[in-house]
Short mmCIF file of C-alpha atoms in Angstrom, two decimals:
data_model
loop_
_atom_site.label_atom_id
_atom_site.label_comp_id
_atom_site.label_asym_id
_atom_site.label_seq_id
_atom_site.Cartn_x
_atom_site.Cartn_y
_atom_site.Cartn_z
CA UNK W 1 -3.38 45.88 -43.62
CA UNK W 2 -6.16 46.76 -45.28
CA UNK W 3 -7.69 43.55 -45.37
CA UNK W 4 -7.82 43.65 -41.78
CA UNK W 5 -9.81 46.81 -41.66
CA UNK W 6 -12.37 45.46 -44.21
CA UNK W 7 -12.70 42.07 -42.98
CA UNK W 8 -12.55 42.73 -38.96
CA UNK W 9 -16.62 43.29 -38.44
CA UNK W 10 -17.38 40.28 -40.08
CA UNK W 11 -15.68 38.15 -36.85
CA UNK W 12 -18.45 40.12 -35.02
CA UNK W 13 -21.25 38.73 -37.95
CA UNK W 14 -20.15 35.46 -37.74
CA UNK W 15 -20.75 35.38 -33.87
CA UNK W 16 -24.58 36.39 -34.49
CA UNK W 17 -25.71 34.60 -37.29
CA UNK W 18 -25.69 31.30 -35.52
CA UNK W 19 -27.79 32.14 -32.42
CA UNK W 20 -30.22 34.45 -34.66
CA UNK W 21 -30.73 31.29 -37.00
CA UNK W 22 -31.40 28.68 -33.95
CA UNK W 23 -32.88 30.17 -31.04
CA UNK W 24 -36.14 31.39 -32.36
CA UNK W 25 -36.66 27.83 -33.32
CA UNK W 26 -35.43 26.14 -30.02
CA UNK W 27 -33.46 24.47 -32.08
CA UNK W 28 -30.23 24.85 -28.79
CA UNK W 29 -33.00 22.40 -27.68
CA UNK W 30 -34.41 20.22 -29.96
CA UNK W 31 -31.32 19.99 -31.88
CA UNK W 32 -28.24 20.60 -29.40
CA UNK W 33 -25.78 18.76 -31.40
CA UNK W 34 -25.97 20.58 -34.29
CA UNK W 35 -26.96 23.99 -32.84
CA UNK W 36 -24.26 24.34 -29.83
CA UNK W 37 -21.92 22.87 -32.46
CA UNK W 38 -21.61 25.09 -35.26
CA UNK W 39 -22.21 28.07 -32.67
CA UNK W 40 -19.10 26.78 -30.69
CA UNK W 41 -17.49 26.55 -33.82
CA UNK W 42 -17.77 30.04 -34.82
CA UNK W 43 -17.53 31.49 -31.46
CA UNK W 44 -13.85 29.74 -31.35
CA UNK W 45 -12.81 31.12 -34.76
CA UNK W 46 -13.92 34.30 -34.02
CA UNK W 47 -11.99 34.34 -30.97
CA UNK W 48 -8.74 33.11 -32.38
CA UNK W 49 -9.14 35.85 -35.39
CA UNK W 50 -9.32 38.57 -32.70
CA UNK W 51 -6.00 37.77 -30.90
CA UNK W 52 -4.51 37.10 -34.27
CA UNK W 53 -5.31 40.52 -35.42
CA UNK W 54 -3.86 41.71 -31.98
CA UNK W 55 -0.83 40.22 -33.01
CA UNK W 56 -0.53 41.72 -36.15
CA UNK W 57 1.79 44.34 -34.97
CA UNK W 58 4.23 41.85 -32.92
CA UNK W 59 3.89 38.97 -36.14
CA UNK W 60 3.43 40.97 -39.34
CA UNK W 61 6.99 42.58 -40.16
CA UNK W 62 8.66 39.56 -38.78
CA UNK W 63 6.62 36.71 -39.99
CA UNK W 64 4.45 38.10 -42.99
CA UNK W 65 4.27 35.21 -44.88
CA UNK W 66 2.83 32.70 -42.08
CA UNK W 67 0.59 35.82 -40.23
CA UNK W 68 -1.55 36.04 -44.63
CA UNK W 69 -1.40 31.83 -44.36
CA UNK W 70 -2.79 32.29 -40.82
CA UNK W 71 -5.37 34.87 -41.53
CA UNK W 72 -6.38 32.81 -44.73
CA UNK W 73 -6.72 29.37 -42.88
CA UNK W 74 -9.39 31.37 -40.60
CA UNK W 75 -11.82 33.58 -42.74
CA UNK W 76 -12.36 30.32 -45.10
CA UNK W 77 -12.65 27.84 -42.08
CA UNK W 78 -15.72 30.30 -41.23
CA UNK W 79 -16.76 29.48 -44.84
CA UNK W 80 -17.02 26.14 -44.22
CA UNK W 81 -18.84 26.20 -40.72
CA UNK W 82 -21.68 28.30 -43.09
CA UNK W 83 -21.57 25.51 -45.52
CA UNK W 84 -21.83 22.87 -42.83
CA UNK W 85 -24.73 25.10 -41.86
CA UNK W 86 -26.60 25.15 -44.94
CA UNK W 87 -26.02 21.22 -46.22
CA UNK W 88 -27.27 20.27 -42.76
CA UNK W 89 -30.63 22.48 -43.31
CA UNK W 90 -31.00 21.43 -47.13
CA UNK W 91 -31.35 17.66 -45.66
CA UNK W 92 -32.27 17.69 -41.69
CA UNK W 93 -36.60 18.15 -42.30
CA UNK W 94 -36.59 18.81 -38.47
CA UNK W 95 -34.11 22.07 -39.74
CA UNK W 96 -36.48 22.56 -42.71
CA UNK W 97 -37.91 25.39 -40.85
CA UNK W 98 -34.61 27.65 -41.10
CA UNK W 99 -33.70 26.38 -44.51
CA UNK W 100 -34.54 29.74 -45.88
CA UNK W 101 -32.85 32.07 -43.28
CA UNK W 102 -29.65 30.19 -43.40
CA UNK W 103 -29.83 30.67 -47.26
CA UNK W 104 -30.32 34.09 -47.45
CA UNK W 105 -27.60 34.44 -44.66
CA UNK W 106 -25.24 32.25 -46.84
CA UNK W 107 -26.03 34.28 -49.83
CA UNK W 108 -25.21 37.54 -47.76
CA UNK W 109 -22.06 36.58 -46.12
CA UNK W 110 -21.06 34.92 -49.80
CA UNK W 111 -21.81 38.28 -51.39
CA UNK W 112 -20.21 40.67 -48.47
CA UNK W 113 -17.10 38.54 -48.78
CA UNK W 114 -16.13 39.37 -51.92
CA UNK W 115 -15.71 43.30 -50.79
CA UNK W 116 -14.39 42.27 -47.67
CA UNK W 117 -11.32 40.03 -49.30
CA UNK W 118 -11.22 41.86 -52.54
CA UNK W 119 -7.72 43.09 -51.55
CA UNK W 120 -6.36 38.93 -52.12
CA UNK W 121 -8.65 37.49 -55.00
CA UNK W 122 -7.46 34.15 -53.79
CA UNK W 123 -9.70 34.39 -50.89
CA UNK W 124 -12.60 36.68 -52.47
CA UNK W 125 -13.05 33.71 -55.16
CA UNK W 126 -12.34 30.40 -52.15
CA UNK W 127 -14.93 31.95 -49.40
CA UNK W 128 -18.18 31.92 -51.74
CA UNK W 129 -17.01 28.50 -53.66
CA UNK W 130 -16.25 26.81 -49.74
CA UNK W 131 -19.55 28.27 -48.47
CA UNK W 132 -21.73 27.28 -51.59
CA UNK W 133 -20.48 24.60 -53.56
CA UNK W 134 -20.54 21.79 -51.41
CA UNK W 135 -24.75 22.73 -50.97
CA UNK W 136 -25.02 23.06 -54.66
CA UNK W 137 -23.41 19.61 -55.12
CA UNK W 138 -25.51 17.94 -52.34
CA UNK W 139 -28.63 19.32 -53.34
CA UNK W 140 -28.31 17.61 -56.78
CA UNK W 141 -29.11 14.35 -55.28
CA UNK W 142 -32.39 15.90 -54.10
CA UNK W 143 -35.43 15.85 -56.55
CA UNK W 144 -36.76 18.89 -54.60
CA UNK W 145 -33.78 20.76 -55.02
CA UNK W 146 -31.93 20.52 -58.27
CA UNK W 147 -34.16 23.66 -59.23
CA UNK W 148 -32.31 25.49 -56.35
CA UNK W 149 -28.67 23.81 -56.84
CA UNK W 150 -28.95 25.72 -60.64
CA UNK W 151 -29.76 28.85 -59.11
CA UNK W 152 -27.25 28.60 -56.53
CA UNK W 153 -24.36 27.35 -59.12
CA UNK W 154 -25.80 30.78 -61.31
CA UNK W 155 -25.02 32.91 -58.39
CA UNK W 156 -21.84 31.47 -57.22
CA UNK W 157 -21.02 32.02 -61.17
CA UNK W 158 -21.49 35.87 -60.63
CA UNK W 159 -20.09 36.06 -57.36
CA UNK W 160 -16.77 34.91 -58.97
CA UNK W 161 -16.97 37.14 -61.86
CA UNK W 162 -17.68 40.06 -59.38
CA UNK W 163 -14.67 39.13 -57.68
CA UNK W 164 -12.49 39.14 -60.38
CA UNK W 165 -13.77 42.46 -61.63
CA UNK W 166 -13.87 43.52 -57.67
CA UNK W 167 -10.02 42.71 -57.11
CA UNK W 168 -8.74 44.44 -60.39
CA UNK W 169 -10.94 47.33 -59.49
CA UNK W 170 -8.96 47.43 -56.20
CA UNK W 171 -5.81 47.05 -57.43
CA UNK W 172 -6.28 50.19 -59.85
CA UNK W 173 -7.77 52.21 -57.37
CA UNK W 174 -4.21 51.01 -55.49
CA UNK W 175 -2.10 52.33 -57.98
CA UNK W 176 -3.91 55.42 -58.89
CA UNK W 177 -3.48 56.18 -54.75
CA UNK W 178 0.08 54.95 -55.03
CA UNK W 179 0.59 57.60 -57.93
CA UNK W 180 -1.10 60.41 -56.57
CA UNK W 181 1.20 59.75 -53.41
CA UNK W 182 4.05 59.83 -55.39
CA UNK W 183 3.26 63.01 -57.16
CA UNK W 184 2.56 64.32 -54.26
CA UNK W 185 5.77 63.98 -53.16
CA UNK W 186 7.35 65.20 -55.82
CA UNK W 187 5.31 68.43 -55.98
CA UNK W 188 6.93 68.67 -52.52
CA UNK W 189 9.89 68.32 -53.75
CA UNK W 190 9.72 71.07 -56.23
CA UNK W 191 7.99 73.29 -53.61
CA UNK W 192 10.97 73.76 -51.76
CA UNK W 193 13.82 73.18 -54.43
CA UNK W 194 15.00 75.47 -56.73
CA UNK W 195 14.56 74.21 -60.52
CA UNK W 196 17.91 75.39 -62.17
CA UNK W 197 20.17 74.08 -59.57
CA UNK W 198 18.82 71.94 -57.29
CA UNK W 199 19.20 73.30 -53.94
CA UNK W 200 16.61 74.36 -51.50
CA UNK W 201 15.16 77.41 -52.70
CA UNK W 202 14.82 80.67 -50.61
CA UNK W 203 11.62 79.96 -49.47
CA UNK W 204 12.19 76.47 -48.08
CA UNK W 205 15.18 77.75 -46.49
CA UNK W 206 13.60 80.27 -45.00
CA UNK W 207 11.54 77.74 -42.89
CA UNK W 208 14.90 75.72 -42.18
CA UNK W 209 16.15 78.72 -41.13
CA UNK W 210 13.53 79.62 -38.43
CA UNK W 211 13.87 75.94 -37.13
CA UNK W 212 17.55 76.01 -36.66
CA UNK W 213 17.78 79.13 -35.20
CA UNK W 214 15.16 77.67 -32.46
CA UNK W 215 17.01 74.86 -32.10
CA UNK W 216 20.04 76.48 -31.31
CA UNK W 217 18.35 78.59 -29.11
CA UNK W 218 17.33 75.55 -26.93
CA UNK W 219 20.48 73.95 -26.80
CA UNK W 220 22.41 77.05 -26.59
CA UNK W 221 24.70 76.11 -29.99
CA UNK W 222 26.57 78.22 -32.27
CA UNK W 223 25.46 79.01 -35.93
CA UNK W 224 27.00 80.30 -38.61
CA UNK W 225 25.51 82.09 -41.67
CA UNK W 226 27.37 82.25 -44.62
CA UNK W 227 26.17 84.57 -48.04
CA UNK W 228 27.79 84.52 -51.06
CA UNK W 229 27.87 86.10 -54.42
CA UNK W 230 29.19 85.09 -57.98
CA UNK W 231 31.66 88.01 -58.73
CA UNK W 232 30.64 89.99 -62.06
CA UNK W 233 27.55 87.68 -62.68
CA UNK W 234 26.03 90.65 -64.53
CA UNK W 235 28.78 90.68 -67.11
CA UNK W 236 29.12 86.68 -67.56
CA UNK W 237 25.22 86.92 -68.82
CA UNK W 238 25.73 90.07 -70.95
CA UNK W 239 28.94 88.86 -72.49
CA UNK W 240 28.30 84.98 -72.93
CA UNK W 241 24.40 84.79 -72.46
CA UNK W 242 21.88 83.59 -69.87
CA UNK W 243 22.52 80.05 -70.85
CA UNK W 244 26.14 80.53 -69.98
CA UNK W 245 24.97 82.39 -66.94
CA UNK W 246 23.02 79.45 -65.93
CA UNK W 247 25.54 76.63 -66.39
CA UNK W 248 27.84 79.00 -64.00
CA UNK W 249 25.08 78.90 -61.21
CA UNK W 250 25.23 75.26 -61.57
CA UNK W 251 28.40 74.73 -61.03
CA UNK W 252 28.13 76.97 -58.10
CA UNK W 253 25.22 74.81 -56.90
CA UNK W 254 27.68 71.68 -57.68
CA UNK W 255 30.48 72.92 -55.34
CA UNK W 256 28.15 73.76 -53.04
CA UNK W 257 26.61 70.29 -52.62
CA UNK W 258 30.25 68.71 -52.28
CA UNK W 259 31.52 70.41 -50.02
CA UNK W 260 29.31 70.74 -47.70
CA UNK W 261 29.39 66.78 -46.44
CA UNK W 262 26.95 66.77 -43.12
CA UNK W 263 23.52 66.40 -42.99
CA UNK W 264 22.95 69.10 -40.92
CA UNK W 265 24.86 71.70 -43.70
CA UNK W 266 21.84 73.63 -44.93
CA UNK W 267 22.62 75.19 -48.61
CA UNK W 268 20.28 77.43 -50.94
CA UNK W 269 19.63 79.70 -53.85
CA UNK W 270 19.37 82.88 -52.13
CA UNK W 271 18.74 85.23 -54.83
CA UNK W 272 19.91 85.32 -58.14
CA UNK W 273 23.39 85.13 -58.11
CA UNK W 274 23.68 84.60 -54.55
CA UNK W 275 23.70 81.60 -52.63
CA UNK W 276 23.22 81.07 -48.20
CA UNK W 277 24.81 78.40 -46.43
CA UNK W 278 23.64 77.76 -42.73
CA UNK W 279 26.16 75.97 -40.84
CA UNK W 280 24.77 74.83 -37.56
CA UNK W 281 27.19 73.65 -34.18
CA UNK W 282 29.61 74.97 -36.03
CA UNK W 283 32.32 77.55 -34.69
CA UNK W 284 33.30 80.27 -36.70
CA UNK W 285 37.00 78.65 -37.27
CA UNK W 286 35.84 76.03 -39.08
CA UNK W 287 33.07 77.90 -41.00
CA UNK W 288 35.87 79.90 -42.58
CA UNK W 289 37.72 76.67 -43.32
CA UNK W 290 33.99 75.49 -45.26
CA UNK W 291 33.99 78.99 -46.94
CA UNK W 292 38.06 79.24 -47.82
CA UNK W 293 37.20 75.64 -49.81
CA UNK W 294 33.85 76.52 -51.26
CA UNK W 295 36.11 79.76 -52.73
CA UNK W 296 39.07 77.88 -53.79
CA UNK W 297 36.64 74.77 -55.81
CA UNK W 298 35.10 77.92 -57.33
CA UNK W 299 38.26 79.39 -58.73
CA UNK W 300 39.17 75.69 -59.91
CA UNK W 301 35.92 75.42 -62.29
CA UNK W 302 36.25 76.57 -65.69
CA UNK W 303 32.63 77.13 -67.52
CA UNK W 304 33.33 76.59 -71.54
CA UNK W 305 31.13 78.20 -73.84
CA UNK W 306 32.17 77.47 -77.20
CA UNK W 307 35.75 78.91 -77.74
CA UNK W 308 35.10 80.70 -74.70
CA UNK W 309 36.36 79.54 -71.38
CA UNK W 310 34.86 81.61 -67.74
CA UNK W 311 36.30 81.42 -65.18
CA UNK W 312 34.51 82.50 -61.75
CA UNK W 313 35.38 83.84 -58.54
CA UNK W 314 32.84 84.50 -55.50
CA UNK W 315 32.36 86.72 -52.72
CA UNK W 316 31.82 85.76 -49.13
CA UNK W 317 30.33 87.30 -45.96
CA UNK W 318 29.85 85.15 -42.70
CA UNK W 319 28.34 86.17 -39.64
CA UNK W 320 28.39 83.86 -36.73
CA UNK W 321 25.83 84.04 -33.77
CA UNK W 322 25.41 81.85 -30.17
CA UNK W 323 21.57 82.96 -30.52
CA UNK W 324 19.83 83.44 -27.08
CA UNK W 325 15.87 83.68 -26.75
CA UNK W 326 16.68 87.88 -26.75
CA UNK W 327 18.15 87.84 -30.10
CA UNK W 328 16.54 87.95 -33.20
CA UNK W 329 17.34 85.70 -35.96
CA UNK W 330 16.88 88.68 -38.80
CA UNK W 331 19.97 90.03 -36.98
CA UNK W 332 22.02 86.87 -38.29
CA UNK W 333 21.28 87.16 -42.08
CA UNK W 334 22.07 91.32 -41.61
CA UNK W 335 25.27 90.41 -40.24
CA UNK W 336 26.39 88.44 -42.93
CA UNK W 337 25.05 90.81 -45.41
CA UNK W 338 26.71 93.66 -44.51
CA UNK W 339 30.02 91.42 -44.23
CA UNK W 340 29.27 90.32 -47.45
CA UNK W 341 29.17 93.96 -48.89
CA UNK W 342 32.19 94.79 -47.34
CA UNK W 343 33.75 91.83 -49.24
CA UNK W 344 32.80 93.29 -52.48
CA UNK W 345 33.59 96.57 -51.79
CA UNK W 346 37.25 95.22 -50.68
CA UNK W 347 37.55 93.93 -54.41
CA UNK W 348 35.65 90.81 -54.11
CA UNK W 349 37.04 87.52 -54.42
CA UNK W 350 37.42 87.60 -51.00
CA UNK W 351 35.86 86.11 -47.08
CA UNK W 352 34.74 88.75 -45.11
CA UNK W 353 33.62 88.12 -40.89
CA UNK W 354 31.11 90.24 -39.64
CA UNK W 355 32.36 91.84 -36.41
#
């Protein structure tokens, strides 16, 4: 697509040159055939470029292969009605008079060309050789212009270099964008995901949070919120270590992301040991269910450190809301905190409903 972009205002060019090189010199007169020609000529290919790029959106993703071929054929048929141009100057004496202007217009459009189609080098290097070459050839059978053919064929020499070192410029420039995109992405990424285990991190989830809650709000949905804690965290890192501590947060993360199997199941790091699941359209029934098998895959997991094997257990408090533009959505995440406190004072390992 960016081709297009670069190449579009020269359909515009291409539609001036002609009448700026023959009407001052009445040439639409004197010369009718040649003038009104090539003018036609341009004016048609113009025309057919602009309703091909109009099409671009209707032809592109289905046919992208015949819309380049298309697009190609055009831009270097304009080529050629320049070059027609110019070898019809270099040898028509009654057209001797805009030799020079259609020259320094050849030279321009050669040059502009190769930023314009720098994107395909295919076309960046065929547009200047179409437009020149076939005047550098013909004026080698003139005595008065083999000087001029040599300088020509010396500047159609750079203008392919410059293409060549135009298009890999490009490209680079291409990839260094396609790179900075892609970190960019991934500094998103790591914005809103915790680094130890993976999931969204409290920040992030915060902004879920706020959306959901809206959302429900509008539809008038239920939503559950769900906190829970690794039981005796404290004393897994001061008896086994932090790197033992942090393989059992993993795991916690691990069960976490399997169990929870729709799309809309929001999961984070809340806090240290603690961990926030937002279950949204959900009614509280089946939010326990979630919870009772998030508790049991815990209790399955066995964390080995060395000869040591630690086992973990979790405590869970849920709070469950139908949220209505008068509620607040702080009141959500109390809920299940204080049912969550009530689980641990009950001797943890346990589900505890805010009521």
């Amino acid at each position: 697509m960016d081709i297009i972009s670069r190449s579009s205002f020269a359909i515009a060019v291409h539609c001036i040159i002609y009448p700026v090189v023959f009407y001052p010199y009445g040439l639409y007169a004197s010369k009718p055939l040649v003038a009104w020609g090539l003018t036609s000529a341009a004016f048609a290919l113009s025309g057919i470029r602009v309703v091909h790029i109009q099409l671009t959106k209707v032809l592109y993703d289905r046919f992208p292969i015949t819309w380049m071929n298309t697009f190609t054929v055009l831009s270097l048929s304009h080529a050629l009605v320049l070059s027609i141009l110019l070898v019809v100057v270099s040898f028509d004496p009654e057209l001797e008079l805009v030799y020079s202007v259609s020259l320094v217009v050849c030279a321009g459009m050669a040059s502009a060309a190769i930023s314009s189609l720098s994107p395909k080098l295919f076309m960046a290097i065929s547009f200047p050789l179409i437009l020149l070459l076939p005047a550098i050839v013909a004026n080698l059978f003139s005595e008065n212009m083999k000087s001029m053919s040599v300088l020509m064929a010396a500047y159609l020499t750079y203008l392919i270099l410059l293409a060549v070192r135009t298009n890999k410029e490009y490209l680079r420039t291409f990839d260094i964008e396609g790179e900075l995109k892609l970190q960019k992405k991934e500094l998103e990424i790591l914005s809103r995901t915790d680094a130890l285990t993976g999931l969204h991190n409290r920040g992030y989830f915060n902004a879920l949070y706020n959306m959901v809650w809206d959302s429900c709000v509008r539809n008038k949905t239920d939503l559950t919120f769900v906190l829970l804690d690794v039981d005796h965290f404290k004393k897994v890192n001061d008896s086994f270590g932090h790197t033992s501590g942090d393989k059992c947060l993993k795991v916690i993360a691990n069960v976490l992301k399997s169990a929870l199997s729709r799309k809309t199941d929001i999961s984070c790091r809340y806090g240290g040991e603690e961990f926030a699941i937002l279950l949204a359209q959900t009614p509280l029934s089946d939010a326990k269910k979630v919870a009772e098998k998030i508790k049991y895959r815990i209790e399955e997991n066995v964390v080995e450190n060395g000869e040591h094997k630690i086992r973990l257990t979790a405590s869970f408090g849920i709070a469950h809301i139908s949220p209505t533009a008068d509620d607040k959505s702080i009141q959500l995440i109390e809920h299940a905190d204080k049912a969550l406190y009530l689980a641990k004072k009950s001797g943890r390992n346990c589900i505890k409903v805010y009521s």
